[in-house]
Structures are given as C-alpha cells and as structure tokens.
PDB file of C-alpha atoms in Angstrom:
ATOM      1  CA  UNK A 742       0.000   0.000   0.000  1.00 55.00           C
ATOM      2  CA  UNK A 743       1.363   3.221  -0.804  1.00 53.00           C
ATOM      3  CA  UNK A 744       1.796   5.508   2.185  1.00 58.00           C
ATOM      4  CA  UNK A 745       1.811   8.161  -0.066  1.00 61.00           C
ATOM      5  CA  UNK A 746      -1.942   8.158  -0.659  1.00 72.00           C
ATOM      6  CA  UNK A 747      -3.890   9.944   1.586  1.00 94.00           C
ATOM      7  CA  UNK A 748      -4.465   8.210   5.376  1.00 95.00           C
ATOM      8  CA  UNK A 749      -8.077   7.907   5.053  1.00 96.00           C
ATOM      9  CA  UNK A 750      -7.761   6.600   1.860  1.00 96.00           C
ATOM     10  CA  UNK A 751      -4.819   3.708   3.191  1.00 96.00           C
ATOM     11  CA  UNK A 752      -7.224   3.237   6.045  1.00 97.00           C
ATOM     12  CA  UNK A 753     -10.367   2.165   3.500  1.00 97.00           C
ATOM     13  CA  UNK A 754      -8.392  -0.084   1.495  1.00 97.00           C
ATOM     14  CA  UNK A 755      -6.901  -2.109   3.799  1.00 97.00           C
ATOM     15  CA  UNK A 756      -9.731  -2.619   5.892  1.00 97.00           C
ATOM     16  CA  UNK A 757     -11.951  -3.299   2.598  1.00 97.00           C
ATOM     17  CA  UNK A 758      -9.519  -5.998   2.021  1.00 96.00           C
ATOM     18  CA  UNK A 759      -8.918  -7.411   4.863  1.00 97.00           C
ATOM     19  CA  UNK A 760     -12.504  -7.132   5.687  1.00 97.00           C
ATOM     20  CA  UNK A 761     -13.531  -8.939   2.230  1.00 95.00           C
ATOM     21  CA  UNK A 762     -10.853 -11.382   2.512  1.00 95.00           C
ATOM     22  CA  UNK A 763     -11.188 -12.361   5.976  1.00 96.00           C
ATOM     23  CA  UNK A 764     -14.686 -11.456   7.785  1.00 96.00           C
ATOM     24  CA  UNK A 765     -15.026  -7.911   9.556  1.00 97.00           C
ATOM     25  CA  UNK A 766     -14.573  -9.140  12.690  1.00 96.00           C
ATOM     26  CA  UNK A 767     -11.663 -11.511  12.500  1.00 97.00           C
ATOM     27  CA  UNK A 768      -9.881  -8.303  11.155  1.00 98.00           C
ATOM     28  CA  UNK A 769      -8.448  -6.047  14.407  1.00 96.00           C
ATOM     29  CA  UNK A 770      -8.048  -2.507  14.421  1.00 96.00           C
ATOM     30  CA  UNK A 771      -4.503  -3.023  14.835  1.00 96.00           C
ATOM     31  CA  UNK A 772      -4.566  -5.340  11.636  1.00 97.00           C
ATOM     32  CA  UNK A 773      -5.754  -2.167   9.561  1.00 97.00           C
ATOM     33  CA  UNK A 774      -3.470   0.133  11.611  1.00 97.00           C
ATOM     34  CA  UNK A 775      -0.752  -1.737  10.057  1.00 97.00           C
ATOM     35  CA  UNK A 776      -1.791  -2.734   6.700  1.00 97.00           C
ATOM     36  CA  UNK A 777      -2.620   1.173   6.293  1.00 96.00           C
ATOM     37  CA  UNK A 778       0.878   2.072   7.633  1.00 95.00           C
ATOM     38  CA  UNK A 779      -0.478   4.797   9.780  1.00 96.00           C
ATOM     39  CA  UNK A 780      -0.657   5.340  13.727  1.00 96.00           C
ATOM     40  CA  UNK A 781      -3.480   4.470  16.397  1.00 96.00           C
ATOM     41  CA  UNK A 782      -3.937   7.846  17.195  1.00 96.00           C
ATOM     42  CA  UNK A 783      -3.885   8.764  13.358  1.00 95.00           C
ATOM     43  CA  UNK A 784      -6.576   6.077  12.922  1.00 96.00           C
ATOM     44  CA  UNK A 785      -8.918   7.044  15.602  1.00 96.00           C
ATOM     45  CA  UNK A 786      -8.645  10.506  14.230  1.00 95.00           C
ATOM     46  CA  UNK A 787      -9.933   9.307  11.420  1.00 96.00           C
ATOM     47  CA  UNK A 788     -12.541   6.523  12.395  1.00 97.00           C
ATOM     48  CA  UNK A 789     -14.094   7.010  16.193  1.00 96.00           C
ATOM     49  CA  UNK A 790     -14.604   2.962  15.722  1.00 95.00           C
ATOM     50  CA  UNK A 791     -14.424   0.051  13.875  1.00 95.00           C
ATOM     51  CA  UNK A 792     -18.167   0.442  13.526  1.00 96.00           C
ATOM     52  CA  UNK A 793     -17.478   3.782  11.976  1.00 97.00           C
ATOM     53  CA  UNK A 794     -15.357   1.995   9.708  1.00 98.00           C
ATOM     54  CA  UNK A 795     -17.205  -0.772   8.428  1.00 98.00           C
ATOM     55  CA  UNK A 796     -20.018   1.453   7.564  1.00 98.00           C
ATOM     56  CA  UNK A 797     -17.415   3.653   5.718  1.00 98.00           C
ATOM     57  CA  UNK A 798     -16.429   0.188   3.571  1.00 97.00           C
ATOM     58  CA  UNK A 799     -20.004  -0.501   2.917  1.00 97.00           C
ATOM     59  CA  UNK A 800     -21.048   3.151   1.834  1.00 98.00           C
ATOM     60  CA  UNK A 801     -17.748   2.851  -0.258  1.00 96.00           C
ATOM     61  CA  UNK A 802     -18.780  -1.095  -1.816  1.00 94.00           C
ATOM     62  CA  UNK A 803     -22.131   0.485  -2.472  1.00 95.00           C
ATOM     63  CA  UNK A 804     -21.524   3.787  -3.880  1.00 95.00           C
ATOM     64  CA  UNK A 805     -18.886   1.336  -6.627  1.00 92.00           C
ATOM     65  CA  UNK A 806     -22.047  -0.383  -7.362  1.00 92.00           C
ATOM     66  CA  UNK A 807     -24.441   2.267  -7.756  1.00 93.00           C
ATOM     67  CA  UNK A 808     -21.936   3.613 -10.334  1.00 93.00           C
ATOM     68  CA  UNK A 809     -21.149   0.495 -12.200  1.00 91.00           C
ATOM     69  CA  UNK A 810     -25.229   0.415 -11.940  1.00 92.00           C
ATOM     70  CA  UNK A 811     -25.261   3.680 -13.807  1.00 93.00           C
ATOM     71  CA  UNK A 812     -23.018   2.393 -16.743  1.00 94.00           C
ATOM     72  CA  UNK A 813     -25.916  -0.155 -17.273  1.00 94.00           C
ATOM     73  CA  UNK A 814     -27.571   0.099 -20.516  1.00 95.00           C
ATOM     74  CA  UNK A 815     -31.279   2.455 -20.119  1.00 95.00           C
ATOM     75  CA  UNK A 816     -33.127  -0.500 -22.097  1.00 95.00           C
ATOM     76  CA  UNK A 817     -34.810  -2.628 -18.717  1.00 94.00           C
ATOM     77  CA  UNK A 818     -33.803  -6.006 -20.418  1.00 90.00           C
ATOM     78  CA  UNK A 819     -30.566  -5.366 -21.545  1.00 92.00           C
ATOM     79  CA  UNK A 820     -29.822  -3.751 -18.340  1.00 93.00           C
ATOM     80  CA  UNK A 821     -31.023  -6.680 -16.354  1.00 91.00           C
ATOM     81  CA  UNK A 822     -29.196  -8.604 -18.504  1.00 89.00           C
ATOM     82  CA  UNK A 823     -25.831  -6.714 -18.259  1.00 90.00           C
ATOM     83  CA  UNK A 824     -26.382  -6.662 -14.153  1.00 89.00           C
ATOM     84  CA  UNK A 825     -26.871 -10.147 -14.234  1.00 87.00           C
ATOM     85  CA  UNK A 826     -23.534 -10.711 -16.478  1.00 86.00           C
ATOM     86  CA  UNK A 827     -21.445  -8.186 -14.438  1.00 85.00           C
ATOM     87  CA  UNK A 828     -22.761 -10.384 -10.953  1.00 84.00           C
ATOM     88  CA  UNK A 829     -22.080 -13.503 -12.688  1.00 79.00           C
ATOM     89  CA  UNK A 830     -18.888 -13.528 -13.925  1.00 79.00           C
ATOM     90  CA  UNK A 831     -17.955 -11.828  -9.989  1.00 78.00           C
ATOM     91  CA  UNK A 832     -18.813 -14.797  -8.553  1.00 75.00           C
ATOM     92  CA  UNK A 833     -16.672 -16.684 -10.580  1.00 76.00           C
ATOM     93  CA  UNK A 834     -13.747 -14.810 -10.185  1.00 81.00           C
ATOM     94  CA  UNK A 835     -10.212 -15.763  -8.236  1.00 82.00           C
ATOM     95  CA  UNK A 836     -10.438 -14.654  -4.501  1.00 84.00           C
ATOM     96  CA  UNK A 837     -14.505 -14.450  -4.313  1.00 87.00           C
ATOM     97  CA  UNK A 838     -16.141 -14.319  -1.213  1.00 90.00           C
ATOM     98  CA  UNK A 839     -19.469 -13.650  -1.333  1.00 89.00           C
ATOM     99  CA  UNK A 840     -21.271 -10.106  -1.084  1.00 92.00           C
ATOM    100  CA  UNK A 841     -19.712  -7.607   0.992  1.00 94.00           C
ATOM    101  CA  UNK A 842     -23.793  -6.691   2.401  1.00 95.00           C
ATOM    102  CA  UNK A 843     -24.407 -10.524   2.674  1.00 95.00           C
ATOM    103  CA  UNK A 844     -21.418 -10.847   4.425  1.00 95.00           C
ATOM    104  CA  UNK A 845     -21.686  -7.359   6.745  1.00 97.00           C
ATOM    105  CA  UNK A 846     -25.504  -8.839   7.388  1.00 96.00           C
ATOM    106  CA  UNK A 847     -24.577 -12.133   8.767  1.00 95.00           C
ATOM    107  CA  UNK A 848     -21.801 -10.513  10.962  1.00 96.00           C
ATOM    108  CA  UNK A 849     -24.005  -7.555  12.312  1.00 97.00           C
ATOM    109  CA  UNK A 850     -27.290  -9.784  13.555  1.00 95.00           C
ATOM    110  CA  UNK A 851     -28.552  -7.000  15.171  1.00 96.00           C
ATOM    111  CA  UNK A 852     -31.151  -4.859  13.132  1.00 95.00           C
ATOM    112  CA  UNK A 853     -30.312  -1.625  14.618  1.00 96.00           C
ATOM    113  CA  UNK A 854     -26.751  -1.908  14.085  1.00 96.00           C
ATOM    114  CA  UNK A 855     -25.600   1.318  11.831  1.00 98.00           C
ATOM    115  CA  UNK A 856     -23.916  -1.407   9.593  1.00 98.00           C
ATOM    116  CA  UNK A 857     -27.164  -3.010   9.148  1.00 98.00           C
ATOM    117  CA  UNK A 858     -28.898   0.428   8.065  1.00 98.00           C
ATOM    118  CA  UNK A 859     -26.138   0.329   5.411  1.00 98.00           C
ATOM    119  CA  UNK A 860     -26.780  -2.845   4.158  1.00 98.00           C
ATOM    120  CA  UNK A 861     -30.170  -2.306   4.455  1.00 97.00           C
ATOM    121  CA  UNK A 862     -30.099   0.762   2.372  1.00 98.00           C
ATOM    122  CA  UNK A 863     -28.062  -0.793  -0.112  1.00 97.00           C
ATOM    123  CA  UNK A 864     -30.694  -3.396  -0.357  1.00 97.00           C
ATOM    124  CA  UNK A 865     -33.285  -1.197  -0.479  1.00 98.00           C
ATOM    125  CA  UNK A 866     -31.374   0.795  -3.542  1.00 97.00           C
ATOM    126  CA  UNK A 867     -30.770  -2.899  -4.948  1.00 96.00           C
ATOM    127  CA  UNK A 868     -34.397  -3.735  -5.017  1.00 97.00           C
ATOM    128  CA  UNK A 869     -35.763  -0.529  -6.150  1.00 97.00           C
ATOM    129  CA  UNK A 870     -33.364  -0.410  -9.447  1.00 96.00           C
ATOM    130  CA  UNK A 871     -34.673  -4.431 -10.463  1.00 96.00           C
ATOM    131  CA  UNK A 872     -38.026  -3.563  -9.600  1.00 97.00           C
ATOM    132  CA  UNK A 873     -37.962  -0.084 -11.981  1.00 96.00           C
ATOM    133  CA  UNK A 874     -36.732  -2.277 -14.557  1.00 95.00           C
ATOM    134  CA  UNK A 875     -38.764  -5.560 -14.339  1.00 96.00           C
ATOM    135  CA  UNK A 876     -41.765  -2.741 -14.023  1.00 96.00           C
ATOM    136  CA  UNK A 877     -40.975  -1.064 -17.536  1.00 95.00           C
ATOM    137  CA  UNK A 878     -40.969  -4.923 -18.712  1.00 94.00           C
ATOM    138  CA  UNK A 879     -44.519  -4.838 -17.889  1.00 93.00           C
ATOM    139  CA  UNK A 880     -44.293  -7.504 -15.063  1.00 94.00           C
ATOM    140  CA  UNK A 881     -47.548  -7.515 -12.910  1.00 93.00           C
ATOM    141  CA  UNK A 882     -46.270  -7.162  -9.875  1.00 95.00           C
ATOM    142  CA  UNK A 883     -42.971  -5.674 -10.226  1.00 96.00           C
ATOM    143  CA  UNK A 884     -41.960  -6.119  -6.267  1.00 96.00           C
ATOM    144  CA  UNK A 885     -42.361  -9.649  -5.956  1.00 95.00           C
ATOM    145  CA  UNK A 886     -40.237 -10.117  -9.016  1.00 95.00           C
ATOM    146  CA  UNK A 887     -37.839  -7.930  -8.630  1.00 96.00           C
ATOM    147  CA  UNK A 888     -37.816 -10.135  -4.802  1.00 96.00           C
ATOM    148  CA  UNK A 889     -37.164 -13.447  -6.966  1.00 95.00           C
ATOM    149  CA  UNK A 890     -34.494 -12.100  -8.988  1.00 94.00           C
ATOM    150  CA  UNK A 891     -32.506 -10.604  -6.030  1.00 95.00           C
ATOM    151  CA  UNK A 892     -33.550 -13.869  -4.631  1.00 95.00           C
ATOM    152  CA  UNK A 893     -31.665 -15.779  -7.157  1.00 93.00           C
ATOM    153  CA  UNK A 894     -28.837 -13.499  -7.294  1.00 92.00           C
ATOM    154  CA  UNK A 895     -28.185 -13.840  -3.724  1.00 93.00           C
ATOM    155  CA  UNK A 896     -28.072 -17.361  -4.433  1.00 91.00           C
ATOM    156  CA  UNK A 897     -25.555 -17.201  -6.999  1.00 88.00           C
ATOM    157  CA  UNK A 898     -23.409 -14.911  -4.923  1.00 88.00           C
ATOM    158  CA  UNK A 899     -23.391 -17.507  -1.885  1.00 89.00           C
ATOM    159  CA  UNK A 900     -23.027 -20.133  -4.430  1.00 86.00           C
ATOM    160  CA  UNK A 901     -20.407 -18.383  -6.118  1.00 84.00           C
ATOM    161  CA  UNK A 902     -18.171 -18.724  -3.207  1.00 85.00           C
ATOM    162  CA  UNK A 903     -19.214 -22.260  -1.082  1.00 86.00           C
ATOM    163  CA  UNK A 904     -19.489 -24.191  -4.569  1.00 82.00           C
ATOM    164  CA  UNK A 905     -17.773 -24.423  -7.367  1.00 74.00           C
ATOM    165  CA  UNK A 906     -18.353 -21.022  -9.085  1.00 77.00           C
ATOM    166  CA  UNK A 907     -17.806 -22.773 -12.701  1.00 80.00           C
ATOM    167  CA  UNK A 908     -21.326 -22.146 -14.339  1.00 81.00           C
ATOM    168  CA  UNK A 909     -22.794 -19.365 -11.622  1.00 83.00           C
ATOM    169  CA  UNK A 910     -23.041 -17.187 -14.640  1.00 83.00           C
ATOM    170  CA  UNK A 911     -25.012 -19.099 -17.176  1.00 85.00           C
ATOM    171  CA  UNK A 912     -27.120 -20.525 -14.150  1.00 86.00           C
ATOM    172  CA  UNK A 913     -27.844 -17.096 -12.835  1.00 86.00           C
ATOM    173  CA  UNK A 914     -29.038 -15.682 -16.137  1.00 86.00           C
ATOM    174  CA  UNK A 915     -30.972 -19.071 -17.349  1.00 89.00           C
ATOM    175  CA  UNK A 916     -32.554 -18.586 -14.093  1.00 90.00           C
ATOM    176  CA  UNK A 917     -33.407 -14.456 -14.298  1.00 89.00           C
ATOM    177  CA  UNK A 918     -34.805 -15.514 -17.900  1.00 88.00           C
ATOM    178  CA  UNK A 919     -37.124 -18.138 -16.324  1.00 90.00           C
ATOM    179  CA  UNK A 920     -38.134 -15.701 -13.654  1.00 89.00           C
ATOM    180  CA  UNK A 921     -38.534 -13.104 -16.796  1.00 86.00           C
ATOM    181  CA  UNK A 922     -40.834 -15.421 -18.949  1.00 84.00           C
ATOM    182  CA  UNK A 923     -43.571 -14.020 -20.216  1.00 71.00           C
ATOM    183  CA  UNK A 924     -41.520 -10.069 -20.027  1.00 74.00           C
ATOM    184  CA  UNK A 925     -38.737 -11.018 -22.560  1.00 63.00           C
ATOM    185  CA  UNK A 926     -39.655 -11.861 -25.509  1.00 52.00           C
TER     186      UNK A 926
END
C-alpha cells in the first residue's frame, strides 16, 4: 500500500480488504493500523470505531455499485441482462467471497446496528433499481419479481463462493430468464 496516498484513503483499502478477505470481525483494528501504515492515534482521528469503519467500507462497496449500476444500458432487459452478467462472472472470479452486504448482514445480527442500516439501504437501492426495470418490462407485480431475482442473485453470490463457481453465470441468467418469462420476448 502506498503511504503516499492519503491516510483515510490507506485506512479504506486495507480494511476493505482485509474485511472482504477475511470477515469484519476476525480483522483487528490493529490489523488495519498496520496494513494502512499509519498510527493508532492517526486512525482514531480518522474513524471514532471500527463500527465507523465498516459502515465507511459498505457506503464505499455500495456507492462502486451504484456507479457500475449507472453504466448499465437504459433498455430494462438489456440492463437486467448486463447486471446479471457483471454479478455472474464476480462470482466466478479468483479470490470471491461472497457479497460484501451478505457478508456485513450475517456478521451484524442485530437490526439496529448502523452497519445493518447500510446494508439495508443498499438493499433497499438494490431492489428498487430491479423492480424499476422488471416494471418497464410490464411484469404484474414488479416487487415480488424484482424479490425473486434478487432472490436468485443472492443465491448465486453464496453459491459463487461455497461451490464451485464454474457455471454461476449461465445458471444465474438461465434462471433471471425463467423468472422473466412471459416479459422477454
């Protein structure tokens, strides 16, 4: 890491991957202090707690993806399509472990934790972008399949990183397709 970038920045990227690589809470404070070759004090100045922290990461994994999301093509289907590609081919890549929010939810069990608002906001963005899409598709009840699909895509990301990843892409958009049906044509 290059300790010539700035300290807040050093701080983020090691604890995003540390944090990705090895759970949230098997990574210390002093494990990022390191990695972001900074000081305690300079860290704290920075980041009141780890808490702080890890909601820092997620706002940064989720702003990535709401800009990737952007880049999507305007047409619903190809959109879906490309989102579906993009997740995909992530789960099948070297070093995968799962969704960051996935992963931050089933360390942070408790609903009012502030990393749970995150995730749950990122969720909530998530949702709301399918469901726009499946809706200009012409789907009946856009919610409960824009549910399914994050459904299945949840599944592939889980998949992605427990199984063998080989297929997760083709299986993840046979199975948006299915969910699609009647909507693509």
């Amino acid at each position: 890491m290059a300790a010539t970038a700035p300290v807040r920045t050093r701080i983020l990227d090691a604890a995003a991957l540390l944090f990705y690589t090895e759970g949230i809470r098997a990574v210390s404070a002093d494990r990022i202090i390191a990695a972001a070759e900074t000081t305690k004090v300079t860290f704290y100045r920075y980041f009141r707690t780890k808490e702080e922290l890890v909601v820092a990461y997620l706002q940064g994994q989720s702003e990535r993806t709401r800009e990737a999301a952007a880049a999507l093509s305007p047409d619903p289907c190809t959109g879906l399509l490309e989102l579906a590609e993009v997740m995909g081919a992530q789960a099948c890549i070297p070093g995968f472990r799962g969704c960051p929010f996935i992963n931050a939810a089933a360390e942070y069990p408790d609903p009012a934790s502030p990393v749970r608002a995150v995730v749950l906001d990122h969720r909530q963005w998530l949702h709301a972008e399918v469901r726009s899409r499946v809706a200009q598709l012409g789907a009946a009840d856009p919610d409960a399949l824009a549910d399914q699909l994050l459904m299945l895509r949840d599944g592939a990301m889980v998949h992605g990183y427990v199984a063998d990843p080989a297929g997760v892409s083709a299986a993840l958009l046979s199975g948006g397709r299915a969910l699609l049906g009647s909507l693509v044509r």
